[in-house]
């Protein structure tokens, strides 16, 4: 019997736990069952208490105190410890029915998604070929305010693409906190970020695209993107993303239940929860034309 789950991931501050809470509430409103798993050993505040919490196995504070690691190293140690004790997950998830959506709330350390092979090992255990037999998809959240700085947006998009390549599961990318960018740009401009390409950096009327502030000692030949070398780097990153043509975004406002429901329809489609159901387009955020 297959199970169904979604990995909620993204950089710190992207709104992962907020989305999980909104998704749980939406599922409850629609009389769907779910099982909430917190895999962030440093998380402390939840609107809905997790049904399974990694902190019952190991906490970040324990890892830092007992092993003498810093926060980043301690978090990686916690995941290594989890992989050595996978029965903690298997025993809790195995009894669940196929009617439950398993929501796995991951920490915001992007190393876990980009180049450290811990999550791929966890996914192999959870997936249909592993012990739990779960249809999984990944949901990568990127804060919508990144669109204000286009180089920052492309850096975030590059991390999303890296996660897609590394994890090898059906993958959705979402611009979260859309309510924070309401009124900052026109709807037509925002749509360009949903399928990013290099033309975003060529827009002379766009916001600054600099990755780093211009050092005074190197403030020589510059263009609208800052130092010429950083401009070339920005465009190289954008071309790489454009060449792969893998990343596109949905939009999300976690306070809008219709927006949450639209994202859920894409999750259901990716994990084949309802084989005949088509995903719904998220409602566009109210913005100037």
Short mmCIF file of C-alpha atoms in Angstrom, two decimals:
data_model
loop_
_atom_site.label_atom_id
_atom_site.label_comp_id
_atom_site.label_asym_id
_atom_site.label_seq_id
_atom_site.Cartn_x
_atom_site.Cartn_y
_atom_site.Cartn_z
CA UNK A 1 0.00 0.00 0.00
CA UNK A 2 1.47 3.32 -1.10
CA UNK A 3 1.60 6.35 1.10
CA UNK A 4 1.73 9.99 0.02
CA UNK A 5 3.98 12.74 1.28
CA UNK A 6 5.49 16.15 0.60
CA UNK A 7 8.89 17.46 1.65
CA UNK A 8 8.61 21.16 2.51
CA UNK A 9 11.99 22.79 2.08
CA UNK A 10 13.72 26.06 1.32
CA UNK A 11 16.07 28.59 2.88
CA UNK A 12 15.56 29.96 6.38
CA UNK A 13 12.74 32.48 6.59
CA UNK A 14 10.95 31.25 3.45
CA UNK A 15 7.80 30.40 5.43
CA UNK A 16 8.03 26.60 5.50
CA UNK A 17 6.43 26.04 8.90
CA UNK A 18 3.85 28.76 8.23
CA UNK A 19 2.88 26.98 5.01
CA UNK A 20 2.72 23.63 6.81
CA UNK A 21 0.32 25.14 9.36
CA UNK A 22 -1.83 26.67 6.60
CA UNK A 23 -1.83 23.37 4.70
CA UNK A 24 -2.87 21.40 7.80
CA UNK A 25 -5.71 23.84 8.44
CA UNK A 26 -6.84 23.59 4.81
CA UNK A 27 -6.80 19.79 4.96
CA UNK A 28 -8.80 19.84 8.19
CA UNK A 29 -11.34 22.21 6.62
CA UNK A 30 -11.74 19.75 3.76
CA UNK A 31 -11.89 16.70 6.03
CA UNK A 32 -8.65 15.23 4.78
CA UNK A 33 -6.29 13.53 7.19
CA UNK A 34 -2.63 14.40 7.48
CA UNK A 35 0.42 13.48 9.53
CA UNK A 36 2.83 16.29 10.38
CA UNK A 37 6.52 15.42 10.79
CA UNK A 38 8.98 18.02 12.06
CA UNK A 39 12.52 17.26 10.89
CA UNK A 40 14.06 20.52 12.13
CA UNK A 41 15.93 19.72 15.37
CA UNK A 42 16.08 23.45 16.24
CA UNK A 43 12.40 24.31 15.73
CA UNK A 44 10.53 25.32 18.86
CA UNK A 45 7.27 27.05 17.95
CA UNK A 46 4.43 25.36 16.09
CA UNK A 47 0.86 26.34 15.44
CA UNK A 48 0.05 22.63 15.19
CA UNK A 49 2.05 20.24 17.35
CA UNK A 50 3.91 17.71 15.17
CA UNK A 51 2.65 14.15 15.15
CA UNK A 52 6.28 13.10 14.97
CA UNK A 53 9.17 15.33 16.05
CA UNK A 54 12.86 14.71 15.42
CA UNK A 55 13.52 16.43 18.75
CA UNK A 56 12.15 13.31 20.44
CA UNK A 57 15.15 11.54 18.92
CA UNK A 58 17.81 14.26 19.02
CA UNK A 59 17.90 18.04 19.40
CA UNK A 60 20.32 20.54 17.96
CA UNK A 61 21.24 21.65 21.47
CA UNK A 62 22.18 18.08 22.40
CA UNK A 63 24.36 17.73 19.30
CA UNK A 64 26.15 21.01 19.97
CA UNK A 65 26.74 20.28 23.67
CA UNK A 66 27.74 16.63 23.43
CA UNK A 67 29.75 16.67 20.21
CA UNK A 68 31.07 20.24 20.44
CA UNK A 69 29.75 21.38 17.07
CA UNK A 70 28.39 24.72 15.90
CA UNK A 71 24.81 25.20 14.68
CA UNK A 72 25.45 24.14 11.07
CA UNK A 73 27.61 21.15 11.94
CA UNK A 74 25.19 20.18 14.70
CA UNK A 75 22.24 20.15 12.31
CA UNK A 76 24.12 17.93 9.87
CA UNK A 77 25.06 15.63 12.77
CA UNK A 78 21.36 15.40 13.73
CA UNK A 79 20.47 14.23 10.22
CA UNK A 80 23.31 11.72 10.23
CA UNK A 81 21.97 10.42 13.55
CA UNK A 82 18.46 10.20 12.06
CA UNK A 83 19.79 8.14 9.15
CA UNK A 84 21.38 5.76 11.65
CA UNK A 85 18.01 5.41 13.39
CA UNK A 86 15.53 5.27 10.53
CA UNK A 87 13.24 3.02 12.52
CA UNK A 88 12.21 6.23 14.32
CA UNK A 89 10.47 7.26 11.09
CA UNK A 90 9.50 3.84 9.78
CA UNK A 91 7.72 2.73 12.95
CA UNK A 92 5.62 5.93 13.03
CA UNK A 93 4.79 6.09 9.31
CA UNK A 94 4.20 2.42 8.56
CA UNK A 95 0.72 2.23 10.20
CA UNK A 96 -0.62 5.26 8.30
CA UNK A 97 -3.26 4.74 5.64
CA UNK A 98 -3.07 5.95 2.06
CA UNK A 99 -5.65 8.61 2.92
CA UNK A 100 -3.17 10.62 5.01
CA UNK A 101 -0.94 13.25 3.47
CA UNK A 102 2.42 13.08 5.25
CA UNK A 103 3.92 16.56 5.60
CA UNK A 104 7.66 16.61 6.32
CA UNK A 105 8.85 20.03 7.51
CA UNK A 106 12.58 20.37 6.87
CA UNK A 107 15.16 22.83 8.26
CA UNK A 108 16.34 25.88 6.37
CA UNK A 109 19.98 24.88 5.92
CA UNK A 110 20.31 24.75 2.15
CA UNK A 111 23.43 22.55 2.29
CA UNK A 112 21.04 19.69 3.00
CA UNK A 113 19.34 20.24 -0.36
CA UNK A 114 22.25 21.19 -2.56
CA UNK A 115 25.44 19.18 -2.03
CA UNK A 116 25.38 17.00 1.12
CA UNK A 117 23.92 13.56 0.28
CA UNK A 118 21.85 13.20 3.46
CA UNK A 119 18.42 14.02 2.07
CA UNK A 120 18.80 11.75 -1.00
CA UNK A 121 19.53 8.87 1.39
CA UNK A 122 16.46 9.76 3.46
CA UNK A 123 14.31 9.99 0.32
CA UNK A 124 15.47 6.58 -0.85
CA UNK A 125 14.29 5.14 2.47
CA UNK A 126 10.91 6.87 2.31
CA UNK A 127 10.18 6.39 -1.39
CA UNK A 128 8.28 3.61 -3.12
CA UNK A 129 11.46 1.61 -3.57
CA UNK A 130 12.33 1.96 0.14
CA UNK A 131 10.91 0.74 3.43
CA UNK A 132 7.98 3.19 3.68
CA UNK A 133 6.69 2.95 0.05
CA UNK A 134 5.76 6.63 -0.20
CA UNK A 135 4.92 8.67 -3.28
CA UNK A 136 6.95 11.79 -2.52
CA UNK A 137 7.31 15.23 -4.00
CA UNK A 138 9.47 18.16 -2.92
CA UNK A 139 8.11 21.66 -2.41
CA UNK A 140 10.83 24.31 -2.46
CA UNK A 141 9.80 27.70 -1.05
CA UNK A 142 11.57 30.93 -1.97
CA UNK A 143 10.49 34.20 -0.42
CA UNK A 144 8.79 36.44 -2.99
CA UNK A 145 10.70 39.49 -1.75
CA UNK A 146 13.75 38.06 -3.57
CA UNK A 147 12.30 39.49 -6.78
CA UNK A 148 13.27 42.97 -5.57
CA UNK A 149 16.96 42.07 -6.00
CA UNK A 150 17.27 40.10 -9.23
CA UNK A 151 20.71 38.67 -8.57
CA UNK A 152 19.47 37.42 -5.20
CA UNK A 153 16.46 35.93 -6.96
CA UNK A 154 18.67 34.05 -9.41
CA UNK A 155 20.88 32.82 -6.56
CA UNK A 156 17.77 31.46 -4.85
CA UNK A 157 16.60 29.93 -8.12
CA UNK A 158 20.00 28.28 -8.56
CA UNK A 159 19.67 26.65 -5.13
CA UNK A 160 16.18 25.44 -6.09
CA UNK A 161 17.54 23.93 -9.30
CA UNK A 162 20.40 22.30 -7.38
CA UNK A 163 17.86 20.68 -5.05
CA UNK A 164 15.83 19.44 -8.04
CA UNK A 165 18.87 17.78 -9.57
CA UNK A 166 20.12 16.30 -6.30
CA UNK A 167 16.88 14.92 -4.86
CA UNK A 168 15.45 13.38 -8.05
CA UNK A 169 11.80 13.46 -6.98
CA UNK A 170 8.84 15.34 -8.49
CA UNK A 171 9.51 18.95 -7.56
CA UNK A 172 7.48 22.13 -7.18
CA UNK A 173 8.94 25.60 -6.66
CA UNK A 174 6.88 28.24 -4.91
CA UNK A 175 7.27 31.98 -4.39
CA UNK A 176 5.94 32.37 -0.85
CA UNK A 177 4.79 35.44 1.08
CA UNK A 178 3.25 37.00 -2.02
CA UNK A 179 1.35 39.45 0.17
CA UNK A 180 4.69 41.14 0.96
CA UNK A 181 5.28 42.18 -2.67
CA UNK A 182 1.79 43.45 -3.31
CA UNK A 183 2.12 46.98 -4.64
CA UNK A 184 5.89 46.80 -5.28
CA UNK A 185 5.60 45.90 -8.97
CA UNK A 186 3.00 45.42 -11.66
CA UNK A 187 1.39 42.05 -12.26
CA UNK A 188 2.90 41.82 -15.75
CA UNK A 189 6.38 42.31 -14.28
CA UNK A 190 5.83 39.70 -11.59
CA UNK A 191 4.76 37.07 -14.15
CA UNK A 192 8.22 37.29 -15.71
CA UNK A 193 9.71 35.83 -12.51
CA UNK A 194 7.51 32.73 -12.64
CA UNK A 195 9.53 31.37 -15.60
CA UNK A 196 12.91 33.06 -15.06
CA UNK A 197 15.30 33.76 -17.91
CA UNK A 198 18.25 36.06 -18.61
CA UNK A 199 16.05 38.88 -19.88
CA UNK A 200 15.27 39.74 -16.25
CA UNK A 201 18.85 40.95 -15.84
CA UNK A 202 18.76 42.86 -19.11
CA UNK A 203 15.83 44.99 -18.00
CA UNK A 204 17.26 48.46 -17.53
CA UNK A 205 14.23 49.56 -15.53
CA UNK A 206 14.50 46.71 -13.01
CA UNK A 207 15.79 46.94 -9.48
CA UNK A 208 19.48 46.59 -8.70
CA UNK A 209 20.94 43.20 -9.57
CA UNK A 210 24.17 43.41 -7.64
CA UNK A 211 25.22 40.41 -5.59
CA UNK A 212 27.53 42.34 -3.31
CA UNK A 213 27.93 45.98 -2.50
CA UNK A 214 30.55 47.75 -4.60
CA UNK A 215 33.86 47.83 -2.69
CA UNK A 216 35.29 51.32 -2.71
CA UNK A 217 38.69 50.06 -3.76
CA UNK A 218 37.27 48.38 -6.89
CA UNK A 219 34.64 50.93 -7.88
CA UNK A 220 36.01 51.30 -11.37
CA UNK A 221 34.17 50.26 -14.50
CA UNK A 222 30.61 49.53 -13.47
CA UNK A 223 27.25 49.07 -15.12
CA UNK A 224 23.72 48.99 -13.74
CA UNK A 225 24.48 45.63 -12.09
CA UNK A 226 27.41 46.91 -10.04
CA UNK A 227 31.01 45.89 -10.76
CA UNK A 228 31.39 44.41 -14.20
CA UNK A 229 32.76 41.14 -12.84
CA UNK A 230 29.68 40.60 -10.68
CA UNK A 231 27.46 41.53 -13.63
CA UNK A 232 29.12 38.79 -15.69
CA UNK A 233 28.66 36.34 -12.80
CA UNK A 234 24.98 37.26 -12.49
CA UNK A 235 24.43 36.69 -16.20
CA UNK A 236 26.36 33.41 -16.13
CA UNK A 237 24.13 32.12 -13.32
CA UNK A 238 21.01 33.28 -15.20
CA UNK A 239 22.19 31.58 -18.43
CA UNK A 240 22.83 28.34 -16.56
CA UNK A 241 19.29 28.39 -15.16
CA UNK A 242 17.89 29.32 -18.57
CA UNK A 243 19.84 26.54 -20.31
CA UNK A 244 18.52 23.87 -17.96
CA UNK A 245 14.99 25.30 -18.28
CA UNK A 246 13.85 23.37 -15.21
CA UNK A 247 12.67 26.00 -12.74
CA UNK A 248 9.27 27.65 -12.78
CA UNK A 249 7.29 28.98 -9.86
CA UNK A 250 3.84 28.82 -8.37
CA UNK A 251 2.73 31.66 -6.12
CA UNK A 252 1.57 31.35 -2.52
CA UNK A 253 0.01 33.53 0.11
CA UNK A 254 -0.31 31.31 3.18
CA UNK A 255 -3.08 33.50 4.62
CA UNK A 256 -5.25 32.89 1.54
CA UNK A 257 -6.92 29.48 1.76
CA UNK A 258 -7.64 29.45 -1.98
CA UNK A 259 -3.93 29.99 -2.68
CA UNK A 260 -3.01 27.14 -0.30
CA UNK A 261 -5.61 24.92 -1.96
CA UNK A 262 -4.19 25.64 -5.41
CA UNK A 263 -0.68 24.65 -4.28
CA UNK A 264 -2.12 21.50 -2.69
CA UNK A 265 -3.71 20.57 -6.03
CA UNK A 266 -0.23 20.63 -7.60
CA UNK A 267 1.13 18.51 -4.75
CA UNK A 268 -1.70 15.98 -5.25
CA UNK A 269 -0.96 15.91 -8.98
CA UNK A 270 2.79 15.37 -8.41
CA UNK A 271 2.26 12.47 -5.99
CA UNK A 272 -0.74 11.09 -7.95
CA UNK A 273 -3.01 11.33 -4.93
CA UNK A 274 -6.03 11.83 -7.19
CA UNK A 275 -5.10 10.40 -10.57
CA UNK A 276 -7.96 12.09 -12.42
CA UNK A 277 -7.66 15.50 -10.76
CA UNK A 278 -6.07 18.38 -12.61
CA UNK A 279 -4.08 21.00 -10.64
CA UNK A 280 -5.68 24.42 -10.19
CA UNK A 281 -3.90 27.59 -11.14
CA UNK A 282 -3.11 29.72 -8.06
CA UNK A 283 -5.17 32.89 -7.90
CA UNK A 284 -3.12 35.88 -8.93
CA UNK A 285 -2.17 38.26 -6.16
CA UNK A 286 -3.97 41.56 -6.41
CA UNK A 287 -1.45 44.00 -7.87
CA UNK A 288 -1.37 46.97 -10.15
CA UNK A 289 -1.72 46.23 -13.82
#
